[in-house]
Tab-separated table of C-alpha atoms in Angstrom:
chain	number	residue	atom	x	y	z
A	1079	MET	CA	0.000	0.000	0.000
A	1080	THR	CA	1.413	3.400	-1.032
A	1081	MET	CA	1.069	5.880	1.804
A	1082	GLY	CA	0.152	9.506	1.261
A	1083	LEU	CA	2.061	12.211	3.096
A	1084	LEU	CA	0.790	15.284	4.893
A	1085	LEU	CA	3.706	17.291	6.226
A	1086	ASP	CA	3.888	20.234	8.561
A	1087	ILE	CA	6.581	22.696	7.479
A	1088	ASP	CA	7.829	24.792	10.397
A	1089	GLY	CA	9.720	22.645	12.898
A	1090	VAL	CA	9.611	19.615	10.596
A	1091	MET	CA	11.273	20.736	7.377
A	1092	VAL	CA	12.627	24.128	8.457
A	1093	THR	CA	13.204	26.277	11.531
A	1094	SER	CA	13.279	30.046	11.007
A	1095	TRP	CA	13.302	29.178	7.266
A	1096	GLU	CA	16.542	27.220	7.420
A	1097	ALA	CA	16.329	23.594	6.311
A	1098	LEU	CA	16.718	21.040	9.093
A	1099	PRO	CA	19.479	18.445	8.610
A	1100	GLY	CA	18.518	15.784	6.083
A	1101	ALA	CA	15.110	17.315	5.375
A	1102	VAL	CA	15.734	18.311	1.744
A	1103	GLU	CA	17.065	14.859	0.917
A	1104	ALA	CA	14.224	13.050	2.698
A	1105	VAL	CA	11.461	15.075	1.066
A	1106	GLY	CA	13.152	14.656	-2.305
A	1107	THR	CA	13.479	10.885	-1.862
A	1108	LEU	CA	9.798	10.523	-1.021
A	1109	ALA	CA	8.856	12.640	-4.039
A	1110	GLU	CA	10.921	10.392	-6.291
A	1111	ARG	CA	9.025	7.396	-4.936
A	1112	GLY	CA	5.777	9.000	-6.067
A	1113	HIS	CA	3.973	9.335	-2.743
A	1114	PRO	CA	0.921	11.625	-2.976
A	1115	ARG	CA	1.529	14.579	-0.695
A	1116	ALA	CA	0.433	17.932	0.625
A	1117	PHE	CA	1.876	20.402	3.107
A	1118	LEU	CA	-0.488	21.568	5.848
A	1119	THR	CA	0.783	24.572	7.752
A	1120	ASN	CA	-0.517	27.066	10.290
A	1121	THR	CA	2.080	29.577	9.086
A	1122	THR	CA	0.239	32.863	8.595
A	1123	SER	CA	3.129	35.264	7.965
A	1124	ARG	CA	3.504	34.244	4.306
A	1125	SER	CA	1.257	33.292	1.407
A	1126	ARG	CA	1.431	29.915	-0.303
A	1127	ALA	CA	3.524	31.381	-3.108
A	1128	GLN	CA	5.898	33.009	-0.625
A	1129	ILE	CA	6.215	29.758	1.350
A	1130	ALA	CA	6.973	27.820	-1.836
A	1131	GLN	CA	9.677	30.344	-2.734
A	1132	SER	CA	11.160	30.227	0.773
A	1133	LEU	CA	11.269	26.435	0.593
A	1134	ALA	CA	12.903	26.620	-2.829
A	1135	ASP	CA	15.547	28.919	-1.345
A	1136	CYS	CA	16.245	26.144	1.179
A	1137	GLY	CA	16.567	23.515	-1.577
A	1138	PHE	CA	13.085	21.952	-1.498
A	1139	GLU	CA	11.054	21.396	-4.662
A	1140	VAL	CA	7.478	22.192	-3.636
A	1141	ASP	CA	4.726	23.760	-5.733
A	1142	ALA	CA	2.497	26.445	-4.221
A	1143	ASP	CA	-0.621	24.408	-5.027
A	1144	GLU	CA	0.684	21.592	-2.799
A	1145	ILE	CA	0.623	23.921	0.213
A	1146	LEU	CA	-2.523	24.275	2.306
A	1147	THR	CA	-2.262	27.268	4.618
A	1148	ALA	CA	-4.559	28.089	7.495
A	1149	ALA	CA	-5.244	31.408	5.754
A	1150	ARG	CA	-6.434	29.756	2.544
A	1151	LEU	CA	-8.607	27.287	4.459
A	1152	THR	CA	-10.059	30.138	6.513
A	1153	ALA	CA	-10.836	32.140	3.383
A	1154	GLY	CA	-12.792	29.181	2.058
A	1155	PHE	CA	-14.710	28.894	5.327
A	1156	VAL	CA	-15.550	32.600	5.478
A	1157	ALA	CA	-16.634	32.670	1.831
A	1158	ALA	CA	-18.956	29.707	2.396
A	1159	ASN	CA	-20.389	30.781	5.755
A	1160	HIS	CA	-20.296	34.601	5.574
A	1161	PRO	CA	-20.499	35.346	1.833
A	1162	GLY	CA	-19.839	38.941	0.869
A	1163	LYS	CA	-19.165	40.051	4.450
A	1164	ARG	CA	-16.317	42.491	5.106
A	1165	ALA	CA	-13.533	40.907	7.152
A	1166	TRP	CA	-11.142	42.656	9.507
A	1167	VAL	CA	-8.022	40.475	9.590
A	1168	LEU	CA	-5.553	40.660	12.487
A	1169	ASN	CA	-2.335	39.158	11.215
A	1170	ASP	CA	1.348	39.939	10.688
A	1171	GLY	CA	2.456	39.389	7.111
A	1172	ASP	CA	0.875	39.910	3.705
A	1173	ILE	CA	-1.455	36.987	3.052
A	1174	SER	CA	-3.953	38.869	0.888
A	1175	GLU	CA	-3.225	36.446	-1.951
A	1176	ASP	CA	-4.528	33.547	0.147
A	1177	MET	CA	-7.560	35.594	1.240
A	1178	ALA	CA	-8.612	36.226	-2.360
A	1179	GLY	CA	-12.366	36.582	-2.739
A	1180	ILE	CA	-12.924	37.955	0.766
A	1181	PRO	CA	-13.787	41.690	1.046
A	1182	LEU	CA	-11.225	43.099	3.483
A	1183	THR	CA	-11.275	46.208	5.648
A	1184	ASP	CA	-8.706	47.850	7.916
A	1185	ASP	CA	-11.454	49.592	9.883
A	1186	PRO	CA	-12.840	47.500	12.752
A	1187	ASP	CA	-16.006	49.632	12.717
A	1188	GLU	CA	-16.762	48.283	9.234
A	1189	ALA	CA	-16.050	44.678	10.149
A	1190	GLN	CA	-18.837	42.154	9.633
A	1191	VAL	CA	-16.458	39.282	10.385
A	1192	VAL	CA	-13.263	39.292	12.452
A	1193	VAL	CA	-10.460	36.939	11.388
A	1194	LEU	CA	-7.569	36.232	13.746
A	1195	GLY	CA	-4.336	35.155	12.093
A	1196	GLY	CA	-1.032	34.309	13.723
A	1197	ALA	CA	-0.081	36.097	16.918
A	1198	GLY	CA	2.465	38.875	16.721
A	1199	PRO	CA	2.911	42.619	17.311
A	1200	VAL	CA	-0.581	43.306	15.929
A	1201	PHE	CA	-2.066	41.456	18.918
A	1202	THR	CA	-2.016	44.511	21.171
A	1203	HIS	CA	-4.131	45.247	24.236
A	1204	GLU	CA	-6.171	47.700	22.169
A	1205	THR	CA	-6.833	45.406	19.227
A	1206	LEU	CA	-7.684	42.391	21.373
A	1207	SER	CA	-10.055	44.540	23.430
A	1208	THR	CA	-11.747	45.556	20.173
A	1209	VAL	CA	-12.026	41.891	19.180
A	1210	LEU	CA	-13.703	41.192	22.515
A	1211	ASP	CA	-16.155	44.068	21.936
A	1212	LYS	CA	-17.020	42.663	18.514
A	1213	LEU	CA	-17.428	39.165	19.911
A	1214	LEU	CA	-19.764	40.389	22.654
A	1215	ALA	CA	-21.748	42.370	20.062
A	1216	GLY	CA	-22.414	39.222	18.060
A	1217	VAL	CA	-19.941	39.789	15.213
A	1218	PRO	CA	-18.588	36.400	14.028
A	1219	VAL	CA	-14.957	35.838	15.025
A	1220	VAL	CA	-12.982	33.159	13.185
A	1221	ALA	CA	-9.411	32.087	13.937
A	1222	MET	CA	-7.060	30.699	11.339
A	1223	HIS	CA	-5.758	28.215	13.883
A	1224	ARG	CA	-5.561	27.370	17.571
A	1225	SER	CA	-1.807	26.747	17.887
A	1226	MET	CA	-0.414	27.641	21.291
A	1227	THR	CA	3.226	28.086	20.204
A	1228	TRP	CA	5.514	28.139	17.233
A	1229	SER	CA	9.196	27.267	17.027
A	1230	THR	CA	11.921	29.787	16.190
A	1231	ALA	CA	15.700	29.646	16.222
A	1232	ALA	CA	15.524	31.500	19.549
A	1233	GLY	CA	13.017	29.062	21.095
A	1234	LEU	CA	9.245	28.832	21.422
A	1235	SER	CA	6.943	31.845	21.017
A	1236	ILE	CA	3.325	31.967	22.110
A	1237	ASP	CA	0.718	31.884	19.365
A	1238	THR	CA	-2.948	32.630	18.753
A	1239	GLY	CA	-4.342	29.804	20.865
A	1240	VAL	CA	-3.088	31.491	24.030
A	1241	TYR	CA	-5.203	34.572	23.246
A	1242	LEU	CA	-8.205	32.573	22.050
A	1243	GLU	CA	-8.669	30.922	25.416
A	1244	GLY	CA	-8.740	34.297	27.163
A	1245	LEU	CA	-11.156	35.826	24.656
A	1246	GLU	CA	-13.463	32.820	24.865
A	1247	LYS	CA	-13.502	32.895	28.658
A	1248	ALA	CA	-14.128	36.659	28.745
A	1249	ALA	CA	-16.978	36.458	26.230
A	1250	GLY	CA	-18.429	33.114	27.256
A	1251	LYS	CA	-18.368	32.118	23.591
A	1252	ARG	CA	-16.417	29.613	21.532
A	1253	ILE	CA	-14.331	30.908	18.605
A	1254	ARG	CA	-14.243	28.697	15.515
A	1255	ALA	CA	-10.694	27.801	14.422
A	1256	ILE	CA	-10.093	26.427	10.924
A	1257	GLY	CA	-6.465	25.280	10.672
A	1258	LYS	CA	-4.831	22.580	12.762
A	1259	PRO	CA	-6.017	20.998	15.023
A	1260	SER	CA	-9.468	21.444	13.476
A	1261	PRO	CA	-10.781	18.429	11.543
A	1262	LEU	CA	-11.670	20.870	8.752
A	1263	GLY	CA	-8.014	21.308	7.841
A	1264	PHE	CA	-7.271	17.608	7.875
A	1265	ARG	CA	-10.344	16.841	5.746
A	1266	ALA	CA	-9.319	19.442	3.157
A	1267	ALA	CA	-5.832	17.942	3.035
A	1268	ILE	CA	-7.139	14.393	2.630
A	1269	ASP	CA	-9.383	15.519	-0.208
A	1270	HIS	CA	-6.402	17.255	-1.821
A	1271	ILE	CA	-4.268	14.100	-1.630
A	1272	GLY	CA	-7.088	11.863	-2.850
A	1273	LEU	CA	-6.637	8.933	-0.472
A	1274	GLU	CA	-8.512	7.512	2.493
A	1275	SER	CA	-7.483	9.032	5.827
A	1276	SER	CA	-6.042	5.705	7.027
A	1277	GLN	CA	-3.614	5.823	4.082
A	1278	VAL	CA	-2.205	9.248	4.981
A	1279	LEU	CA	0.659	9.988	7.378
A	1280	MET	CA	0.520	13.317	9.204
A	1281	VAL	CA	4.095	14.279	10.065
A	1282	GLY	CA	4.458	17.032	12.657
A	1283	ASP	CA	6.424	18.402	15.589
A	1284	ASP	CA	3.368	19.504	17.589
A	1285	MET	CA	2.221	16.431	19.488
A	1286	HIS	CA	-1.310	17.693	20.068
A	1287	ASN	CA	-2.156	19.993	17.125
A	1288	ASP	CA	-0.403	17.952	14.439
A	1289	VAL	CA	-0.216	14.338	15.503
A	1290	LEU	CA	-2.924	13.479	18.023
A	1291	ALA	CA	-5.429	15.741	16.277
A	1292	ALA	CA	-4.693	13.988	12.990
A	1293	GLN	CA	-5.126	10.597	14.634
A	1294	ALA	CA	-8.499	11.749	15.969
A	1295	SER	CA	-9.426	12.354	12.307
A	1296	ALA	CA	-8.340	8.785	11.452
A	1297	LEU	CA	-4.968	9.689	9.892
A	1298	VAL	CA	-1.737	7.970	10.927
A	1299	GLY	CA	0.342	10.217	13.181
A	1300	VAL	CA	4.120	10.617	13.009
A	1301	LEU	CA	5.811	12.795	15.637
A	1302	VAL	CA	9.295	14.163	14.936
A	1303	ARG	CA	11.745	15.067	17.685
A	1304	THR	CA	12.472	18.505	16.209
A	1305	GLY	CA	10.859	21.947	16.385
A	1306	LYS	CA	8.295	22.144	19.185
A	1307	PHE	CA	8.983	18.607	20.375
A	1308	ARG	CA	9.798	18.282	24.076
A	1309	GLN	CA	10.657	14.842	25.471
A	1310	PRO	CA	9.101	15.391	28.938
A	1311	ALA	CA	5.720	16.060	27.302
A	1312	LEU	CA	5.929	12.777	25.383
A	1313	ASP	CA	7.071	10.920	28.516
A	1314	ALA	CA	4.085	12.264	30.465
A	1315	LEU	CA	1.724	11.180	27.709
A	1316	GLN	CA	3.198	7.700	27.562
A	1317	ARG	CA	2.792	7.283	31.319
A	1318	ASP	CA	-0.955	7.734	30.946
A	1319	GLU	CA	-2.075	4.229	30.043
A	1320	PHE	CA	-5.554	5.432	29.068
A	1321	GLY	CA	-4.651	8.382	26.861
A	1322	PRO	CA	-3.724	8.508	23.157
A	1323	VAL	CA	-0.097	8.383	22.083
A	1324	PRO	CA	1.516	9.062	18.699
A	1325	ASP	CA	1.349	6.147	16.279
A	1326	HIS	CA	5.022	6.633	15.398
A	1327	VAL	CA	7.900	8.720	16.770
A	1328	ILE	CA	11.056	9.406	14.731
A	1329	ASP	CA	14.086	11.562	15.427
A	1330	SER	CA	13.546	13.820	12.417
A	1331	VAL	CA	12.022	13.959	8.959
A	1332	ALA	CA	15.307	12.522	7.709
A	1333	ASP	CA	14.079	9.182	9.109
A	1334	LEU	CA	10.737	9.384	7.305
A	1335	PRO	CA	11.705	7.551	4.084
A	1336	LYS	CA	12.684	4.453	6.089
A	1337	LEU	CA	9.434	4.521	8.094
A	1338	VAL	CA	7.321	4.994	4.974
A	1339	GLU	CA	9.105	2.125	3.252
A	1340	GLU	CA	8.295	-0.150	6.177
A	1341	LEU	CA	4.651	0.949	6.256
A	1342	ASP	CA	4.281	0.475	2.497
A	1343	LYS	CA	5.053	-3.211	3.005
A	1344	THR	CA	2.235	-3.744	5.492
């Protein structure tokens, strides 16, 4: 059975847009073997085209249409559920290309939908207070993802999920998130690859958002010991005999071709 591949990018293939050791070779080897693939990322600082170019600069051969960003998935959700509504997007980085088809506004007073992208300098006390006001007033608020952290060369930084929990508690309302770990993102990726979920490996460094969430959507999870990975968190999970654990754990994406070869034989 030929396995399909769904790969996270940041922390798996690159960190701070520098290729991790052996990643270019591993991804290239799997491409040569003809495995159907897609790249599912919560990166919101760059468009799909920009991500593809950044990966090319690192030595990867990846087409923009193979990349599924949280921004693109969110645009599809907003277009389907709030057609024609003006969206105020809080995000650092130009992702207008991936938000094509959504009327955008920089004026929160004009907002008919609020979209939260990746956390960064734009997430100020003032702007988050305005988001809360909108949420309490009944304006739909949609988040591109619910990630708690992202990995940089300097270490972990907090991400949108940290703010979402506070906003939800303050408003007494749940905010819909579209990217990982939402099943919506995994379903879109499976449809893109064209295989059954049980035939697709989700390879990620985030144990909960990437791997366990994918397993909950019936994909096969592969956790890499790079990026966000922290051994004590895995040890704690493995001590809980009743909780879920990753299907597979490898040191890095460089070990993925060997794992895939073994799984193809089963």
